[in-house]
Structure formats: structure tokens, C-alpha cells
Coordinates of C-alpha atoms and ligand atoms in Angstrom, one line a residue:
M1 CA -138.6 -94.7 76.1
N2 CA -136.5 -96.3 78.8
D3 CA -132.9 -97.0 78.7
A4 CA -133.2 -100.6 77.6
Q5 CA -134.9 -99.4 74.3
H6 CA -131.7 -97.6 73.3
T7 CA -128.9 -99.2 71.5
A8 CA -125.7 -97.6 72.7
D9 CA -124.4 -95.7 69.7
P10 CA -122.5 -92.6 70.7
G11 CA -121.9 -91.6 67.1
R12 CA -125.7 -91.2 66.6
Y13 CA -125.9 -87.9 68.3
N14 CA -123.1 -86.1 66.5
A15 CA -122.4 -82.5 67.2
A16 CA -121.8 -82.0 63.4
V17 CA -125.5 -82.7 62.6
R18 CA -127.1 -80.3 65.0
P19 CA -129.5 -77.9 63.4
P20 CA -128.3 -74.3 63.0
I21 CA -129.1 -71.6 65.5
P22 CA -132.3 -69.8 64.4
T23 CA -131.9 -66.4 62.8
A24 CA -133.9 -63.5 64.2
E25 CA -136.7 -64.2 61.7
A26 CA -137.1 -67.8 62.9
L27 CA -137.8 -67.2 66.5
S28 CA -141.5 -68.3 66.4
R29 CA -142.6 -71.2 68.5
T30 CA -143.5 -73.2 65.4
A31 CA -140.0 -72.7 63.9
L32 CA -138.4 -73.8 67.1
Q33 CA -140.6 -76.8 67.5
A34 CA -139.5 -77.9 64.0
L35 CA -135.9 -77.6 65.1
D36 CA -136.6 -79.6 68.2
S37 CA -138.2 -82.4 66.2
A38 CA -135.2 -82.6 63.9
D39 CA -132.7 -82.6 66.8
P40 CA -131.1 -86.0 67.5
L41 CA -130.8 -85.1 71.2
A42 CA -134.5 -84.4 71.5
E43 CA -135.1 -88.1 71.9
L44 CA -133.1 -88.2 75.1
R45 CA -135.7 -86.0 76.8
Q46 CA -137.9 -89.1 76.8
A47 CA -135.4 -90.7 79.1
F48 CA -136.5 -88.4 81.9
R49 CA -139.6 -88.2 84.1
L50 CA -140.2 -84.5 83.8
P51 CA -143.7 -83.2 84.7
D52 CA -145.5 -82.0 81.6
D53 CA -146.7 -78.7 83.2
L54 CA -143.3 -77.5 84.3
I55 CA -140.4 -75.9 82.5
Y56 CA -137.4 -77.1 84.5
L57 CA -134.4 -74.8 84.2
N58 CA -132.8 -75.9 87.4
G59 CA -131.1 -79.1 86.5
N60 CA -127.8 -77.5 87.3
S61 CA -129.0 -77.5 91.0
L62 CA -130.8 -80.8 91.1
G63 CA -131.0 -83.0 87.9
P64 CA -134.3 -84.7 87.2
L65 CA -135.1 -88.4 87.6
S66 CA -134.4 -90.6 84.6
H67 CA -136.3 -93.8 84.0
A68 CA -132.9 -95.6 83.9
A69 CA -131.9 -94.2 87.3
L70 CA -135.2 -95.3 88.8
A71 CA -134.9 -98.8 87.2
R72 CA -131.4 -99.3 88.3
L73 CA -132.1 -98.1 91.9
T74 CA -135.2 -100.4 92.1
Q75 CA -133.2 -103.3 90.7
C76 CA -130.4 -102.7 93.2
A77 CA -132.8 -102.5 96.1
S78 CA -135.0 -105.4 95.1
D79 CA -132.7 -107.9 93.5
E80 CA -129.3 -107.1 94.8
W81 CA -130.1 -106.1 98.4
G82 CA -133.5 -107.8 98.8
D83 CA -132.6 -111.2 97.2
G84 CA -128.8 -111.2 97.1
L85 CA -128.2 -109.8 100.6
V86 CA -124.6 -109.7 101.7
G87 CA -123.5 -111.9 98.8
S88 CA -124.1 -109.0 96.5
W89 CA -120.8 -107.4 97.6
N90 CA -119.4 -110.1 95.3
H91 CA -122.1 -111.3 93.0
A92 CA -123.4 -107.9 92.1
D93 CA -119.8 -106.5 92.4
W94 CA -120.8 -103.8 94.9
V95 CA -117.2 -103.6 95.8
G96 CA -116.3 -102.5 92.3
L97 CA -119.3 -100.1 91.9
P98 CA -117.4 -96.9 92.9
R99 CA -114.8 -97.7 90.2
R100 CA -117.4 -98.6 87.6
V101 CA -119.4 -95.4 88.2
G102 CA -116.1 -93.5 88.2
A103 CA -115.3 -95.0 84.8
Q104 CA -118.5 -93.6 83.3
I105 CA -117.8 -90.2 84.7
A106 CA -114.2 -90.4 83.4
R107 CA -115.6 -90.6 79.9
L108 CA -117.5 -87.4 80.4
I109 CA -114.6 -85.4 81.8
G110 CA -111.8 -86.7 79.6
A111 CA -109.9 -88.7 82.1
A112 CA -108.7 -92.4 82.1
A113 CA -111.2 -94.8 83.8
A114 CA -108.6 -95.6 86.5
E115 CA -108.3 -91.9 87.5
V116 CA -111.8 -91.4 88.7
I117 CA -113.7 -92.8 91.7
A118 CA -117.3 -92.1 92.7
A119 CA -117.4 -91.6 96.5
D120 CA -118.6 -89.3 99.3
S121 CA -119.7 -85.8 98.7
T122 CA -117.9 -83.0 96.8
S123 CA -117.0 -81.3 100.0
I124 CA -115.4 -84.4 101.5
N125 CA -113.5 -85.2 98.3
L126 CA -112.2 -81.7 98.2
F127 CA -111.0 -82.0 101.8
K128 CA -109.1 -85.2 101.0
L129 CA -107.5 -83.9 97.8
L130 CA -106.6 -80.5 99.3
W131 CA -104.9 -82.1 102.2
A132 CA -103.2 -84.7 100.1
A133 CA -102.0 -82.0 97.6
L134 CA -100.6 -79.8 100.5
Q135 CA -98.4 -82.7 101.6
L136 CA -97.1 -83.0 98.0
R137 CA -95.8 -79.4 98.3
P138 CA -94.3 -79.3 101.8
Q139 CA -92.4 -76.0 101.3
R140 CA -95.5 -74.1 100.3
R141 CA -98.3 -72.9 102.6
V142 CA -100.9 -71.1 100.5
I143 CA -104.1 -72.4 98.9
L144 CA -105.0 -69.8 96.2
T145 CA -108.6 -69.4 95.1
E146 CA -111.1 -67.0 93.8
S147 CA -113.2 -64.9 96.2
D148 CA -116.3 -65.8 94.3
N149 CA -115.7 -69.5 94.5
F150 CA -118.6 -71.7 95.6
P151 CA -119.0 -71.3 99.4
T152 CA -118.4 -74.9 100.5
D153 CA -115.2 -75.0 98.5
N154 CA -113.8 -72.0 100.3
Y155 CA -115.1 -73.1 103.7
I156 CA -113.4 -76.5 103.2
A157 CA -110.2 -74.9 102.0
A158 CA -110.1 -72.5 105.0
G159 CA -110.7 -75.5 107.3
V160 CA -107.8 -77.4 105.7
A161 CA -105.5 -74.5 106.1
A162 CA -106.4 -74.1 109.7
L163 CA -105.9 -77.8 110.4
A164 CA -102.5 -77.7 108.6
G165 CA -101.3 -75.3 111.2
S166 CA -99.4 -72.1 111.5
G167 CA -98.4 -70.3 108.4
Y168 CA -101.0 -72.1 106.2
Q169 CA -103.6 -69.9 104.7
L170 CA -106.4 -69.7 102.1
R171 CA -105.7 -66.7 99.9
R172 CA -108.7 -65.4 98.0
V173 CA -108.2 -63.1 95.0
S174 CA -110.6 -61.7 92.4
R175 CA -110.8 -63.5 89.1
D176 CA -108.8 -60.9 87.3
Q177 CA -105.9 -61.3 89.7
L178 CA -105.4 -64.9 88.4
P179 CA -103.0 -66.2 87.4
A180 CA -100.7 -63.3 88.5
A181 CA -101.3 -64.3 92.2
L182 CA -99.5 -67.6 91.7
G183 CA -96.0 -67.5 93.3
P184 CA -93.4 -69.4 95.3
E185 CA -95.7 -69.6 98.4
V186 CA -98.6 -71.1 96.6
A187 CA -99.0 -74.9 97.0
I188 CA -102.5 -75.3 95.3
L189 CA -104.6 -73.4 92.9
L190 CA -108.2 -74.3 93.7
L191 CA -110.9 -73.2 91.3
S192 CA -114.4 -74.0 90.2
H193 CA -114.2 -74.6 86.5
V194 CA -117.6 -72.9 86.0
N195 CA -118.8 -70.3 88.5
Y196 CA -122.2 -71.2 90.0
R197 CA -123.5 -67.6 90.0
D198 CA -122.5 -66.0 86.7
G199 CA -121.5 -69.1 84.7
Y200 CA -118.0 -67.9 83.9
R201 CA -115.7 -70.7 82.8
H202 CA -112.0 -70.6 83.5
D203 CA -109.5 -71.7 81.0
L204 CA -108.7 -75.0 82.6
R205 CA -105.7 -75.8 80.4
A206 CA -104.0 -72.4 80.7
L207 CA -104.5 -72.1 84.4
S208 CA -103.4 -75.7 85.1
A209 CA -100.3 -74.9 83.1
A210 CA -99.7 -71.6 84.9
A211 CA -100.0 -73.4 88.2
R212 CA -97.6 -76.1 87.1
D213 CA -95.1 -73.6 85.8
S214 CA -95.2 -71.8 89.2
G215 CA -94.6 -75.1 91.1
A216 CA -98.2 -75.4 92.3
L217 CA -100.8 -78.1 91.9
S218 CA -104.2 -77.5 90.4
V219 CA -107.4 -78.7 92.0
W220 CA -110.6 -78.2 90.0
D221 CA -114.2 -78.4 91.0
L222 CA -116.2 -79.6 88.0
A223 CA -119.6 -79.4 89.7
H224 CA -121.0 -77.0 87.0
S225 CA -119.2 -78.4 84.0
A226 CA -119.2 -82.3 84.1
G227 CA -122.1 -83.5 82.0
A228 CA -122.8 -80.2 80.3
I229 CA -119.7 -79.3 78.4
K230 CA -116.8 -81.1 76.8
L231 CA -113.9 -81.6 79.2
E232 CA -110.4 -83.0 78.6
I233 CA -109.0 -82.6 82.1
G234 CA -106.4 -85.3 81.5
A235 CA -105.0 -83.8 78.3
D236 CA -105.5 -80.3 79.8
G237 CA -103.1 -81.1 82.6
A238 CA -105.3 -80.9 85.8
D239 CA -103.7 -82.6 88.7
F240 CA -106.8 -83.2 90.8
A241 CA -110.5 -82.6 90.5
V242 CA -113.8 -83.1 92.2
G243 CA -117.4 -82.9 91.0
C244 CA -121.0 -83.3 91.9
G245 CA -123.3 -86.3 91.2
Y246 CA -126.7 -84.6 91.5
K247 CA -126.4 -81.6 89.2
F248 CA -125.8 -82.2 85.5
L249 CA -125.2 -85.9 86.1
N250 CA -128.7 -86.4 87.5
G251 CA -127.8 -88.9 90.2
G252 CA -130.5 -87.7 92.6
P253 CA -130.4 -85.6 95.8
G254 CA -127.2 -86.1 97.7
A255 CA -125.8 -88.5 95.0
P256 CA -122.2 -89.6 95.5
A257 CA -119.7 -87.2 94.1
F258 CA -116.5 -88.0 92.3
A259 CA -112.8 -87.5 92.7
F260 CA -110.1 -87.4 90.0
A261 CA -106.4 -87.8 90.6
A262 CA -104.0 -87.8 87.6
E263 CA -102.3 -91.1 87.3
R264 CA -98.9 -89.4 87.8
W265 CA -99.9 -88.8 91.5
H266 CA -101.2 -92.2 92.3
A267 CA -98.0 -93.5 93.8
T268 CA -97.3 -90.5 96.2
L269 CA -100.8 -89.3 97.0
Q270 CA -101.9 -89.9 100.6
S271 CA -105.4 -89.4 101.7
P272 CA -105.8 -88.0 105.2
L273 CA -108.9 -90.1 105.7
T274 CA -107.4 -93.6 106.0
G275 CA -110.5 -95.8 106.1
W276 CA -110.7 -99.4 105.3
F277 CA -112.1 -99.0 101.8
G278 CA -109.0 -97.1 100.9
H279 CA -106.9 -100.0 102.1
Q280 CA -104.9 -102.3 99.8
R281 CA -106.9 -105.3 101.0
P282 CA -109.9 -104.1 103.0
F283 CA -111.2 -107.6 103.7
D284 CA -108.0 -108.9 105.2
F285 CA -108.9 -106.9 108.4
A286 CA -105.2 -106.2 108.8
A287 CA -104.0 -104.4 111.9
D288 CA -102.4 -101.5 110.1
F289 CA -103.4 -99.3 107.2
A290 CA -101.7 -99.8 103.9
P291 CA -103.1 -97.6 101.1
A292 CA -104.5 -99.1 97.9
A293 CA -102.2 -98.5 94.9
G294 CA -104.6 -96.6 92.6
I295 CA -107.6 -94.2 92.8
D296 CA -109.2 -96.5 95.4
K297 CA -107.0 -94.9 98.0
L298 CA -109.4 -92.0 97.9
Q299 CA -112.2 -94.2 99.2
V300 CA -112.9 -94.0 102.9
G301 CA -115.8 -96.2 104.3
T302 CA -118.5 -98.5 103.0
P303 CA -119.9 -96.9 99.8
G304 CA -123.5 -95.9 99.6
I305 CA -124.6 -98.6 97.2
L306 CA -128.2 -97.4 96.6
G307 CA -127.0 -93.9 95.8
L308 CA -124.3 -95.2 93.6
S309 CA -126.8 -97.4 91.7
A310 CA -129.1 -94.4 91.0
L311 CA -126.1 -92.5 89.7
D312 CA -125.0 -95.5 87.7
G313 CA -128.4 -95.6 86.0
A314 CA -128.5 -91.8 85.4
L315 CA -125.1 -92.0 83.7
A316 CA -126.3 -94.7 81.3
V317 CA -128.4 -92.0 79.6
F318 CA -125.1 -90.2 78.7
S319 CA -123.9 -93.3 76.8
H320 CA -126.3 -92.3 74.0
T321 CA -124.5 -89.0 73.4
E322 CA -121.1 -87.4 73.6
P323 CA -119.9 -84.3 75.5
A324 CA -119.3 -82.4 72.3
A325 CA -122.9 -82.8 71.3
L326 CA -124.1 -81.7 74.7
Q327 CA -121.9 -78.6 74.6
A328 CA -123.1 -77.7 71.1
K329 CA -126.7 -77.9 72.2
S330 CA -126.0 -75.9 75.4
E331 CA -124.3 -73.2 73.3
E332 CA -127.3 -73.1 71.0
L333 CA -129.8 -72.8 73.9
F334 CA -127.8 -69.9 75.3
E335 CA -127.8 -68.0 72.0
L336 CA -131.5 -68.7 71.6
C337 CA -132.3 -67.4 75.0
L338 CA -130.3 -64.2 74.5
R339 CA -132.0 -63.5 71.1
L340 CA -135.5 -64.2 72.6
L341 CA -134.8 -61.8 75.5
E342 CA -133.7 -59.1 73.0
Q343 CA -136.7 -59.8 70.8
Q344 CA -138.9 -59.2 73.9
N345 CA -137.0 -56.0 74.7
L346 CA -135.8 -57.4 78.0
G347 CA -132.1 -57.2 77.1
E348 CA -131.6 -53.9 79.1
E349 CA -133.8 -54.5 82.1
L350 CA -132.4 -57.9 82.7
V351 CA -128.6 -57.7 82.4
C352 CA -127.0 -60.9 81.2
I353 CA -123.9 -61.4 83.4
T354 CA -122.9 -64.7 81.7
P355 CA -120.1 -64.3 79.2
R356 CA -121.2 -64.1 75.6
E357 CA -118.1 -65.9 74.4
S358 CA -119.0 -69.6 74.4
A359 CA -115.5 -70.8 75.6
Q360 CA -115.9 -68.6 78.7
R361 CA -119.1 -70.0 80.0
G362 CA -120.8 -73.1 81.3
S363 CA -124.3 -74.2 80.6
Q364 CA -126.5 -71.5 82.2
I365 CA -127.7 -68.0 81.7
S366 CA -127.6 -65.6 84.6
L367 CA -129.6 -62.4 84.5
R368 CA -129.3 -59.5 87.0
H369 CA -132.3 -57.6 88.1
P370 CA -133.0 -55.8 91.4
A371 CA -136.1 -57.8 92.0
A372 CA -134.6 -61.1 90.9
R373 CA -135.9 -63.0 93.9
S374 CA -139.5 -61.9 93.3
L375 CA -139.2 -62.5 89.6
G376 CA -138.0 -66.1 90.4
Q377 CA -141.0 -66.6 92.6
A378 CA -143.4 -65.2 90.0
L379 CA -141.9 -67.5 87.4
A380 CA -142.2 -70.5 89.7
A381 CA -145.8 -69.7 90.3
A382 CA -146.2 -69.7 86.5
G383 CA -144.5 -73.1 86.1
V384 CA -141.0 -72.0 85.1
I385 CA -138.5 -73.3 87.6
G386 CA -135.3 -71.3 87.6
D387 CA -133.1 -70.3 90.5
F388 CA -132.2 -67.2 92.5
R389 CA -128.7 -66.4 93.7
P390 CA -128.2 -63.5 96.1
P391 CA -128.2 -60.6 95.9
D392 CA -129.8 -60.1 92.5
V393 CA -129.3 -62.9 90.1
L394 CA -131.8 -65.0 88.3
R395 CA -130.2 -68.2 87.1
F396 CA -131.4 -70.6 84.4
G397 CA -129.7 -73.9 83.9
L398 CA -129.5 -74.8 80.2
T399 CA -129.2 -78.5 80.6
P400 CA -128.6 -79.9 77.1
L401 CA -129.8 -83.5 77.7
Y402 CA -133.5 -82.6 78.0
T403 CA -134.1 -78.9 77.5
R404 CA -135.9 -78.1 74.3
R405 CA -135.9 -74.9 72.3
V406 CA -139.6 -74.5 73.0
D407 CA -138.9 -74.6 76.7
I408 CA -136.6 -71.6 76.3
F409 CA -139.3 -69.9 74.1
D410 CA -142.0 -70.5 76.7
A411 CA -139.8 -69.4 79.6
V412 CA -138.8 -66.1 78.0
H413 CA -142.4 -65.4 77.0
T414 CA -143.6 -66.1 80.5
L415 CA -140.9 -63.9 81.8
A416 CA -141.9 -61.1 79.4
T417 CA -145.5 -61.3 80.5
I418 CA -144.5 -61.1 84.2
M419 CA -142.3 -58.1 83.5
R420 CA -144.9 -56.4 81.4
E421 CA -147.7 -56.9 84.0
Q422 CA -145.2 -56.2 86.8
R423 CA -146.6 -59.3 88.2
W424 CA -143.5 -59.8 90.3
Q425 CA -144.4 -56.9 92.6
R426 CA -146.9 -58.9 94.5
W427 CA -144.2 -61.2 95.5
Q428 CA -142.5 -58.3 97.3
Q429 CA -145.3 -58.0 99.8
P430 CA -144.3 -59.2 103.2
A431 CA -146.6 -62.3 103.0
Y432 CA -144.5 -63.6 100.1
Q433 CA -141.1 -62.9 101.5
Q434 CA -140.8 -66.6 102.4
D435 CA -138.6 -68.2 99.8
L436 CA -140.4 -70.6 97.5
L437 CA -137.1 -71.5 95.9
V438 CA -134.5 -73.9 97.0
P439 CA -131.6 -71.9 98.6
Ligands
PLP1 C1 -123.0 -78.0 94.2 C2 -121.6 -77.7 94.5 C3 -120.9 -78.3 95.5 C4 -121.7 -79.2 96.4 O1 -121.0 -79.8 97.4 P1 -121.7 -80.9 98.4 O2 -120.6 -81.5 99.2 O3 -122.3 -81.9 97.5 O4 -122.7 -80.3 99.2 C5 -119.6 -78.1 95.7 N1 -118.9 -77.3 94.9 C6 -119.5 -76.6 93.9 C7 -118.7 -75.7 93.0 C8 -120.8 -76.8 93.6 O5 -121.5 -76.2 92.6

């Protein structure tokens, strides 16, 4: 199935019709296979070019290639660039592509189309928004975040504070010190909505409100939630957000990221990177910078059209479903994985550090084990691709668009065999210390 064979009908994949989570008695592969074939989402797996001999549980690191992304990328390269040449800026509306892709992402995160732009990388978008948000709170000098935030976010935030000058600082506190650490000095509350390591999900609505009540602005990183769980960042009161194009959105390695700014900030927000694509009229070649009125002011230079096209195609797959259905499937896969681990008596040896409460987690399961790295290597050698996060976490992305119940079954059974045979030990020999997995 490729994308063209679908008729866009978001109602077709309704969360209400998903099959029930299997009971303990129904954990056989056959029973799960039957649930898979009755699942309306199962059809969307065919939209991806996943190798048959792999169980890919790493789509939260790099999403797989979809037929639609490949087709759109090829069409852009061949027709628009190849045949259309420079005229495609107008005829193929390359100029409008960052906004059109942004509008597709807006639907997935619960924002208005005009509040989201696809551009640059997550790190760069974060830089722009943190700087701009600091200027909106001139009396305050602290960016507050969580110690266990994703590294690049904290590196960028520390860099912004250093650049802003004396008195500015990035303050890192542990998760349980939030929101109490908000106070009169705090300009920005910067958080990843879902933690990359343990999958913990913050209460975006409550923390955005707490930030607002304390006079601070909220900046959210949605890298591990957009495309996997239902988001309503507009209604939930986020001020700003960034997110990643190559994880759950499947836009390809280094895909353009996105930036969200709530409409209420569009008039006053000033990007520190005043490039011509953020100009009111880029093609007037005026002597002085004048910012675009809306979300376009967060653009900087010429957009990467090939990357945006691949992301555009990848996002088309999402038009056949809705975030609530994806979240429901993700929750079911998590429950299933836990039950299978318990059934295989792995529940104690492998400690699940992802919250059991569905509202408190993203779309992954993280298991702690002292030999997690070697276990990950042994799994990869057996065709199950997960991820290792230092020091001792095995992480499996439960990407709801294309992961089947039987994939979870096979992965857990492979893991059980590796544990039983202690097969992971050979990966601890010096010859195997080289990492097979992506860092
Ligand atoms: C993956 C990820 C990023 C990636 O940033 P890049 O600029 O694309 O390298 C940033 N933040 C979080 C929370 C992530 O998970």
C-alpha cells in the first residue's frame, strides 16, 4: 500500500474501536496475531518499508522510511528541482512549504496551523525561542529546567544564559522539585514533555499553568511526544514549543524540526536570528530587517526543501489516523509488554522505570539492568533493535503507527531466551565492547 491508495478518512481509525488489551490467558502469539489483524491501525504498517527480518523498536530515535516520504522526496527532487528548477519556489510553492508542513504538525500537537513552522533543527529552534522568551521577561534571569533533561536542551539553555550576560543562569532541579522551584527570578520553565530515558511524561497543562501563575513562560520540547500521544498544547496553555522531525514523525535522518509559538506572542516575539526568511518581504531585498508578522519570523535562512519534502510525505501517513488512536495503541502495547515480561518471569530482573500510569508516560518502555548495554547488543544480533541509554537502561520505542502486538511478543520472547541462556555475557568480552548501537 502506498499513500495514494488511501482515502483520507481520519474517522476510520477510531480509538473507540480498538481491540481490548489481552488478558493474561490470551498472551499467545496466535491470540495476539488475531488482535493485530482486527486492528484498524495495522493497515498503516504497510505504509512503511520495514525489513521483514527485523523487529524495529527504535522509531523514537530514528523513524523508518515510509513509501509516501520516499515518493514525495523523489517527486520533489525529480519534478520540482529537476524539471522546475528555480521556478519551483513559486510553482511548487517551496516558499510556503515550511508553513504547510508546520500545519500538518499543528494537527498532531493540538495547535493552530498558523502557530507552527517546520524549520532548522530542534537545538536551533530552542535557541531562538529561549532567547526570544528571555527578552519577554526582562526582569527575570533564570531558565529553570530539570537535571535529567535531554542533553542538547540543557547545553543550548546554558549557552543562551551565558550569552545573555551576567546574572543569567540555567537552574537545574530534580523532577520532584518542580513546580516548587518556580519563583520571581524565573523567566522560563524549559522542559521535555516526555523524558528520553525513562519515558516519564510531565503534566503539560498543570506545569504551563504553574509557570504562568508565577510570571514565567513555558517552553516545551515535544521530541518524544509529537506523533505518539495526543497533545493539546494550545488548549493546555503552552507558550512555546519545539520538536523533532525524525523520531515519531518519521521525516528521515536530520529532518527539519518544528517550532510552536502561541498566537498571543506573535506580535512581540523577536527572534535573535534575523535572517531573510524571517523578513516581512524576503524577496524585496530591503536594506533593513523587518520581522514577518506571524510564525514565519522564526525562519532564518533558505529552507532545506528536500528534507521538508520527505517530512511532508511522512506526515501524510498520519492523515489516516488521529492522535487519540495512536495514544490508545501505544498504551496497549506498553501494557502488553509488561504482561509478557511478567509472564516470562523477567519482571524482577529487568526493572521497568517507565511509569505504569498511562498519563505519566510517553510511548516507550525502559528497563533497567546492570548489563543493559550487552543485552542490547545481544538483542540486535538476534534482530531486535532497541536502544541503550547510559548507564544501565534498555529502551524500546513503542511506536503505534507500525508496531504490532506480535512484534512485542517476539521481542520479549527473544529477550527471555537471551536472559535464560545468559547469551548477553559474550558481549561483555573486550572484543565486543565496541558499541553496535547508535549512541
Ligand atoms: C532528539 C532530541 C533532540 C534533538 O535535537 P537535534 O537538534 O535534532 O539534534 C532535542 N531534544 C530532545 C528532547 C530530543 O529527544
